mmCIF file of C-alpha atoms and ligand atoms in Angstrom:
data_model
loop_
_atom_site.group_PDB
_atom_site.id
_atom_site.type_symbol
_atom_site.label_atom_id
_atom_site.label_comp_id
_atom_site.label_asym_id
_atom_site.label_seq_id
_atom_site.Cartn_x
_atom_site.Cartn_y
_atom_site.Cartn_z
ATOM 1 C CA UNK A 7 -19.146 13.631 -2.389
ATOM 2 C CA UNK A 8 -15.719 14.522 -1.289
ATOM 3 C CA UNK A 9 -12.701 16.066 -3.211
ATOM 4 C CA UNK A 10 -9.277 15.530 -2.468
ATOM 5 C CA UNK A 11 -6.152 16.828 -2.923
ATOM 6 C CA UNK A 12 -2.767 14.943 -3.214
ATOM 7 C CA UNK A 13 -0.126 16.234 -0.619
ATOM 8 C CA UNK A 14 2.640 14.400 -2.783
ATOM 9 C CA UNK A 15 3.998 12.022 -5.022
ATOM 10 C CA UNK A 16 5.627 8.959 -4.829
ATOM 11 C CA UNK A 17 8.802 7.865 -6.863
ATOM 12 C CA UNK A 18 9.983 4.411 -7.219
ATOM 13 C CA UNK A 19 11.316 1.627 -9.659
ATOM 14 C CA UNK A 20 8.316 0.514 -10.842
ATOM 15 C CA UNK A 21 6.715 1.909 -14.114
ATOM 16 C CA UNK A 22 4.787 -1.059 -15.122
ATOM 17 C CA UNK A 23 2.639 -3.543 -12.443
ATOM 18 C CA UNK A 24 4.354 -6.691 -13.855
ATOM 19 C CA UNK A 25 7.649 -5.351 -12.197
ATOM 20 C CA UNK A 26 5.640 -5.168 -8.830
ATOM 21 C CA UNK A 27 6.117 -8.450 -6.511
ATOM 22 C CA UNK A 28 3.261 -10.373 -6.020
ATOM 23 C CA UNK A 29 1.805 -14.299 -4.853
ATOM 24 C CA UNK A 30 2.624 -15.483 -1.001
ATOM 25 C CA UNK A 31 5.732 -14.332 0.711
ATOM 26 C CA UNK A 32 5.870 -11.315 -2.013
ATOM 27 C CA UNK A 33 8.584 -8.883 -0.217
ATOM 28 C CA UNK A 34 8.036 -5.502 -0.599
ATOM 29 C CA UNK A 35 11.346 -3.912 0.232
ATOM 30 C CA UNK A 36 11.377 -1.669 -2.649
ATOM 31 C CA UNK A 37 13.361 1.820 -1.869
ATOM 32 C CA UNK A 38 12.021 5.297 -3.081
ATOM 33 C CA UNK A 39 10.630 8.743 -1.995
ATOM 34 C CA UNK A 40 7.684 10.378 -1.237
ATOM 35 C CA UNK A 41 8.238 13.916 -2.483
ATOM 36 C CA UNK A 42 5.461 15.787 -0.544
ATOM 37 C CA UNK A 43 4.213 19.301 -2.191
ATOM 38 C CA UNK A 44 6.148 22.403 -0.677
ATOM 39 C CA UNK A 45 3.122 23.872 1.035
ATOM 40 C CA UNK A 46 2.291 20.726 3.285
ATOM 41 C CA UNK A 47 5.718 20.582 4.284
ATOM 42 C CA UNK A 48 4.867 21.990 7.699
ATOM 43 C CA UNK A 49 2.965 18.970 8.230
ATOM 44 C CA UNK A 50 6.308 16.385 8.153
ATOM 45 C CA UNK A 51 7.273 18.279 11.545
ATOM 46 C CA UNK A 52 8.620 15.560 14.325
ATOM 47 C CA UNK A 53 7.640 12.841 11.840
ATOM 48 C CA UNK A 54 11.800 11.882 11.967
ATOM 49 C CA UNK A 55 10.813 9.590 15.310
ATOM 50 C CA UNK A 56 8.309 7.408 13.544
ATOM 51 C CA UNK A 57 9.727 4.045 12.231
ATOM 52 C CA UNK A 58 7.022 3.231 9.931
ATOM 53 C CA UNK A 59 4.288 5.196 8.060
ATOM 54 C CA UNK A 60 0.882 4.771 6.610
ATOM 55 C CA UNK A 61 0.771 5.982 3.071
ATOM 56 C CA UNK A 62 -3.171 6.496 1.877
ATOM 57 C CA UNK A 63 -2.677 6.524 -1.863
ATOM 58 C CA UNK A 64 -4.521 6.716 -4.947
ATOM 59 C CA UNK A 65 -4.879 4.208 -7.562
ATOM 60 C CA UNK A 66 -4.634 6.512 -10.365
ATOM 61 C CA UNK A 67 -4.272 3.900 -13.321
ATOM 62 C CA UNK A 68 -7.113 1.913 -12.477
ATOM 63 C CA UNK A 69 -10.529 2.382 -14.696
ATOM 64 C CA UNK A 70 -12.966 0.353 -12.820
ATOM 65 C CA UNK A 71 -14.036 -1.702 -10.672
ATOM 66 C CA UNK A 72 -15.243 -5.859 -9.587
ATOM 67 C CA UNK A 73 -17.093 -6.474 -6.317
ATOM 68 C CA UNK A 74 -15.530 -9.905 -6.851
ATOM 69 C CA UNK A 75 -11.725 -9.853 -6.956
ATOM 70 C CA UNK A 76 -9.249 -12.492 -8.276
ATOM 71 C CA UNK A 77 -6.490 -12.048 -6.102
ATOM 72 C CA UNK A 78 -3.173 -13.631 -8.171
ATOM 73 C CA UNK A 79 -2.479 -15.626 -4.859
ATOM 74 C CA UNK A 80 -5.792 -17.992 -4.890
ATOM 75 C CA UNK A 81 -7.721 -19.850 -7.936
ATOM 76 C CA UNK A 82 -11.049 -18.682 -5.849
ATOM 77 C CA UNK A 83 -12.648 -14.955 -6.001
ATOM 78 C CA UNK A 84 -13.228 -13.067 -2.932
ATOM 79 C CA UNK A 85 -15.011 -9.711 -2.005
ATOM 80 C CA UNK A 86 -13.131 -6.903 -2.979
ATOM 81 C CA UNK A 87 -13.352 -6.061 0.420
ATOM 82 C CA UNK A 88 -11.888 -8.829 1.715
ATOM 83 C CA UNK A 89 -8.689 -8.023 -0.860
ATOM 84 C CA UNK A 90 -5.880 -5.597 -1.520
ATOM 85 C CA UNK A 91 -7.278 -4.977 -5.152
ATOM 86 C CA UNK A 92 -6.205 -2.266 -6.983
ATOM 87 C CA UNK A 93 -10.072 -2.169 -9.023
ATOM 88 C CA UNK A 94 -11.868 -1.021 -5.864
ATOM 89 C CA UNK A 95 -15.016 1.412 -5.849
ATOM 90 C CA UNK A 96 -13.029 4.322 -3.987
ATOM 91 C CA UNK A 97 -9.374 3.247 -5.374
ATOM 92 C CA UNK A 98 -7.969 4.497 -2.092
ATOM 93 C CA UNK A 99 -4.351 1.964 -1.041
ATOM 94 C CA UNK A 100 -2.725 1.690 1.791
ATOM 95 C CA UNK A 101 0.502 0.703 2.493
ATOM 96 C CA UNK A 102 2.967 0.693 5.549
ATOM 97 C CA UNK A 103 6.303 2.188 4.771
ATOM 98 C CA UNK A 104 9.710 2.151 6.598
ATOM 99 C CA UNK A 105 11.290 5.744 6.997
ATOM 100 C CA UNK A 106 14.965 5.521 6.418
ATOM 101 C CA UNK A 107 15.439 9.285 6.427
ATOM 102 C CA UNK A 108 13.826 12.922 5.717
ATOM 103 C CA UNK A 109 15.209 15.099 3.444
ATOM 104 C CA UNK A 110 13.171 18.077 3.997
ATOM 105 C CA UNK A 111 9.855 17.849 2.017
ATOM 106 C CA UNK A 112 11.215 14.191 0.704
ATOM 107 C CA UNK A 113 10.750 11.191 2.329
ATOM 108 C CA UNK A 114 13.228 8.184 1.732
ATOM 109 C CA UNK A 115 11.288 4.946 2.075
ATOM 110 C CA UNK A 116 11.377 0.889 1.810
ATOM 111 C CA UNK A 117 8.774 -1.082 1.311
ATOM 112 C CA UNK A 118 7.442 0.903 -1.822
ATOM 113 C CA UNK A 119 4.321 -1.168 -3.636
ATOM 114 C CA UNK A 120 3.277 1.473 -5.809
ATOM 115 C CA UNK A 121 3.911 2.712 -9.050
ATOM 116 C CA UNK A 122 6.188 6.046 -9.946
ATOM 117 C CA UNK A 123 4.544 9.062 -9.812
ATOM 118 C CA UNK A 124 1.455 7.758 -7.977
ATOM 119 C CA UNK A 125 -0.370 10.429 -5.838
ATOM 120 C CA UNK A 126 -0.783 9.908 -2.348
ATOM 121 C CA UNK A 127 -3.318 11.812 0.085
ATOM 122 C CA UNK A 128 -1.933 11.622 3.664
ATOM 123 C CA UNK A 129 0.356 9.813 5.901
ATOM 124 C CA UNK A 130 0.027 8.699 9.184
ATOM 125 C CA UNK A 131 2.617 7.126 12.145
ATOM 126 C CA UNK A 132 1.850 3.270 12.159
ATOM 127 C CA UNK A 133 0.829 2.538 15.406
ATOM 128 C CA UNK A 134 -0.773 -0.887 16.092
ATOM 129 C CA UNK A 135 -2.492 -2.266 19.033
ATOM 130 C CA UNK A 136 -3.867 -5.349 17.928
ATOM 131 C CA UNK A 137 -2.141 -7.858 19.877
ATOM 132 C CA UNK A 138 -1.065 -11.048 17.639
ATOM 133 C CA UNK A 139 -2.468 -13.486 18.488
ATOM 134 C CA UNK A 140 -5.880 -11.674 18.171
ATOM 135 C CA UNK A 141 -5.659 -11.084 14.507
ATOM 136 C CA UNK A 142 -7.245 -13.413 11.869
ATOM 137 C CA UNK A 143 -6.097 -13.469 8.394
ATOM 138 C CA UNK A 144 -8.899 -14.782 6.609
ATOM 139 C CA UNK A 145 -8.820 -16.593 3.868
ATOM 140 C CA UNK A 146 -4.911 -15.538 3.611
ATOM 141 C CA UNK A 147 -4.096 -18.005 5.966
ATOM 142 C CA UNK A 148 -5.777 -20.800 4.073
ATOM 143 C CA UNK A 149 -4.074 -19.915 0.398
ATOM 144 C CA UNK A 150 -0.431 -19.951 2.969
ATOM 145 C CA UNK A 151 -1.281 -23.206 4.631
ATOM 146 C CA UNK A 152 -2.205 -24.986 1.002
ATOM 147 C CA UNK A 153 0.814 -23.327 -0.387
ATOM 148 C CA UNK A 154 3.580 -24.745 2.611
ATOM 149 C CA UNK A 155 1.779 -28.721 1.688
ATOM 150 C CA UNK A 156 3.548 -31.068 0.086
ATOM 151 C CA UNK A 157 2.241 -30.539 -3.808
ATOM 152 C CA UNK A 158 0.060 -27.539 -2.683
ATOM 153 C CA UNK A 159 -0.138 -24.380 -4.589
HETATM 154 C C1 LIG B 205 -2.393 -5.339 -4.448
HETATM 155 S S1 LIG B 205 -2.254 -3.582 -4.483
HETATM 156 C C2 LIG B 205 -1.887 -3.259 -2.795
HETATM 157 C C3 LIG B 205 -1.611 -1.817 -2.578
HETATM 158 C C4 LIG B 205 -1.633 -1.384 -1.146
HETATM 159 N N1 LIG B 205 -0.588 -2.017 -0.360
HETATM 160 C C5 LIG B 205 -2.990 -1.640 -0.521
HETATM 161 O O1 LIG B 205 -3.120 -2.609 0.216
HETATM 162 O O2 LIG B 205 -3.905 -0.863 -0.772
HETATM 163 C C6 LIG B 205 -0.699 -3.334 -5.249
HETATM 164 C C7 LIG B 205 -0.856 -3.389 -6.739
HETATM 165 O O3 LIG B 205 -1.521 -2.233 -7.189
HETATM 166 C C8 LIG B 205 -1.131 -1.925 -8.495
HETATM 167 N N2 LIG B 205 -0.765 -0.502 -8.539
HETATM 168 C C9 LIG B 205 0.302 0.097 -7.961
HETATM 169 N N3 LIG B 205 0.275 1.418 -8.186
HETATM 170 C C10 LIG B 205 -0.852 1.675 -8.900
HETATM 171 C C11 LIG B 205 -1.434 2.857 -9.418
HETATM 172 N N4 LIG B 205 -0.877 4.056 -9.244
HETATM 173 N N5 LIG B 205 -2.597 2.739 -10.112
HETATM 174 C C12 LIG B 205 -3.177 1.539 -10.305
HETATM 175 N N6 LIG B 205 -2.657 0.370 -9.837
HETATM 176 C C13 LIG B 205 -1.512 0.433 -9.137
HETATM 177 C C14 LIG B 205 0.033 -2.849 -8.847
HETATM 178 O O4 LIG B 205 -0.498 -3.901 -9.648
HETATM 179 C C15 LIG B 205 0.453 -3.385 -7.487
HETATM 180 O O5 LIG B 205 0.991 -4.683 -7.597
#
């Protein structure tokens, strides 16, 4: 077993999930801060250059979990796994951030998909390799193509 402790907190507009975009083409554009604890501040050195962050997260208002999820994009249930579900077995998310600006332990953000005062556990520079047209998007791409048909959804 492993214990963790939050380095900060995030706060944003949303205090309920309804208020929280969702279905295909949601944009997540969201502004808000991530107020990291005064001892980890340290840690935020040369973090200014980065465009983008990785924000590992907590779900803290989810009870349980489904090893089937019913993702509100698709009528058809997929592995939690293979989904962005908040009712995970570790309810660990993840979620790439803009940085518009550093404030000394506060971070000034877009792209904020989480709720106020959620905890978060680290943050990393977003750095991606994966060329484009390697990456496959599962059944994603299916539930997109359906939903650009004529009388799709
Ligand atoms: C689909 S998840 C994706 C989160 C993250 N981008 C990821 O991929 O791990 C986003 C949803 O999680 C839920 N959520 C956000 N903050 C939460 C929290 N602190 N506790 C439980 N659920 C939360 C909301 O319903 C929100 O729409």
């Amino acid at each position: 077993m492993f214990t963790f402790q939050p380095i900060g907190v995030v706060r944003g507009p949303y205090t309920d999930t309804g208020e929280i975009p969702k279905g295909p083409g949601a944009k997540h554009d969201a502004e808000g801060t991530l107020d990291v604890h005064p001892e980890f501040e340290a840690g935020l050195t040369d973090i200014d250059g980065f465009s983008h962050l990785f924000v590992v997260w907590v779900f803290d208002r989810s009870t349980d979990y489904d090893l089937m999820a019913h993702p509100p994009i698709d009528d058809r249930p997929h592995g939690v796994f293979s989904t962005r579900s908040p009712r995970r077995p570790n309810p660990i998310g993840l979620t790439v951030v803009r940085l518009l600006r550093r404030d000394g332990p506060r971070l000034h953000v877009r792209g904020i998909d989480m709720l106020d005062g959620t905890p978060f556990l680290d943050l990393k520079p977003y750095l991606s390799s994966v060329p484009p047209d390697e990456l496959k998007r599962g059944w994603l791409d299916e539930v997109e193509a359906r939903s650009r048909r004529p009388g799709g959804g």
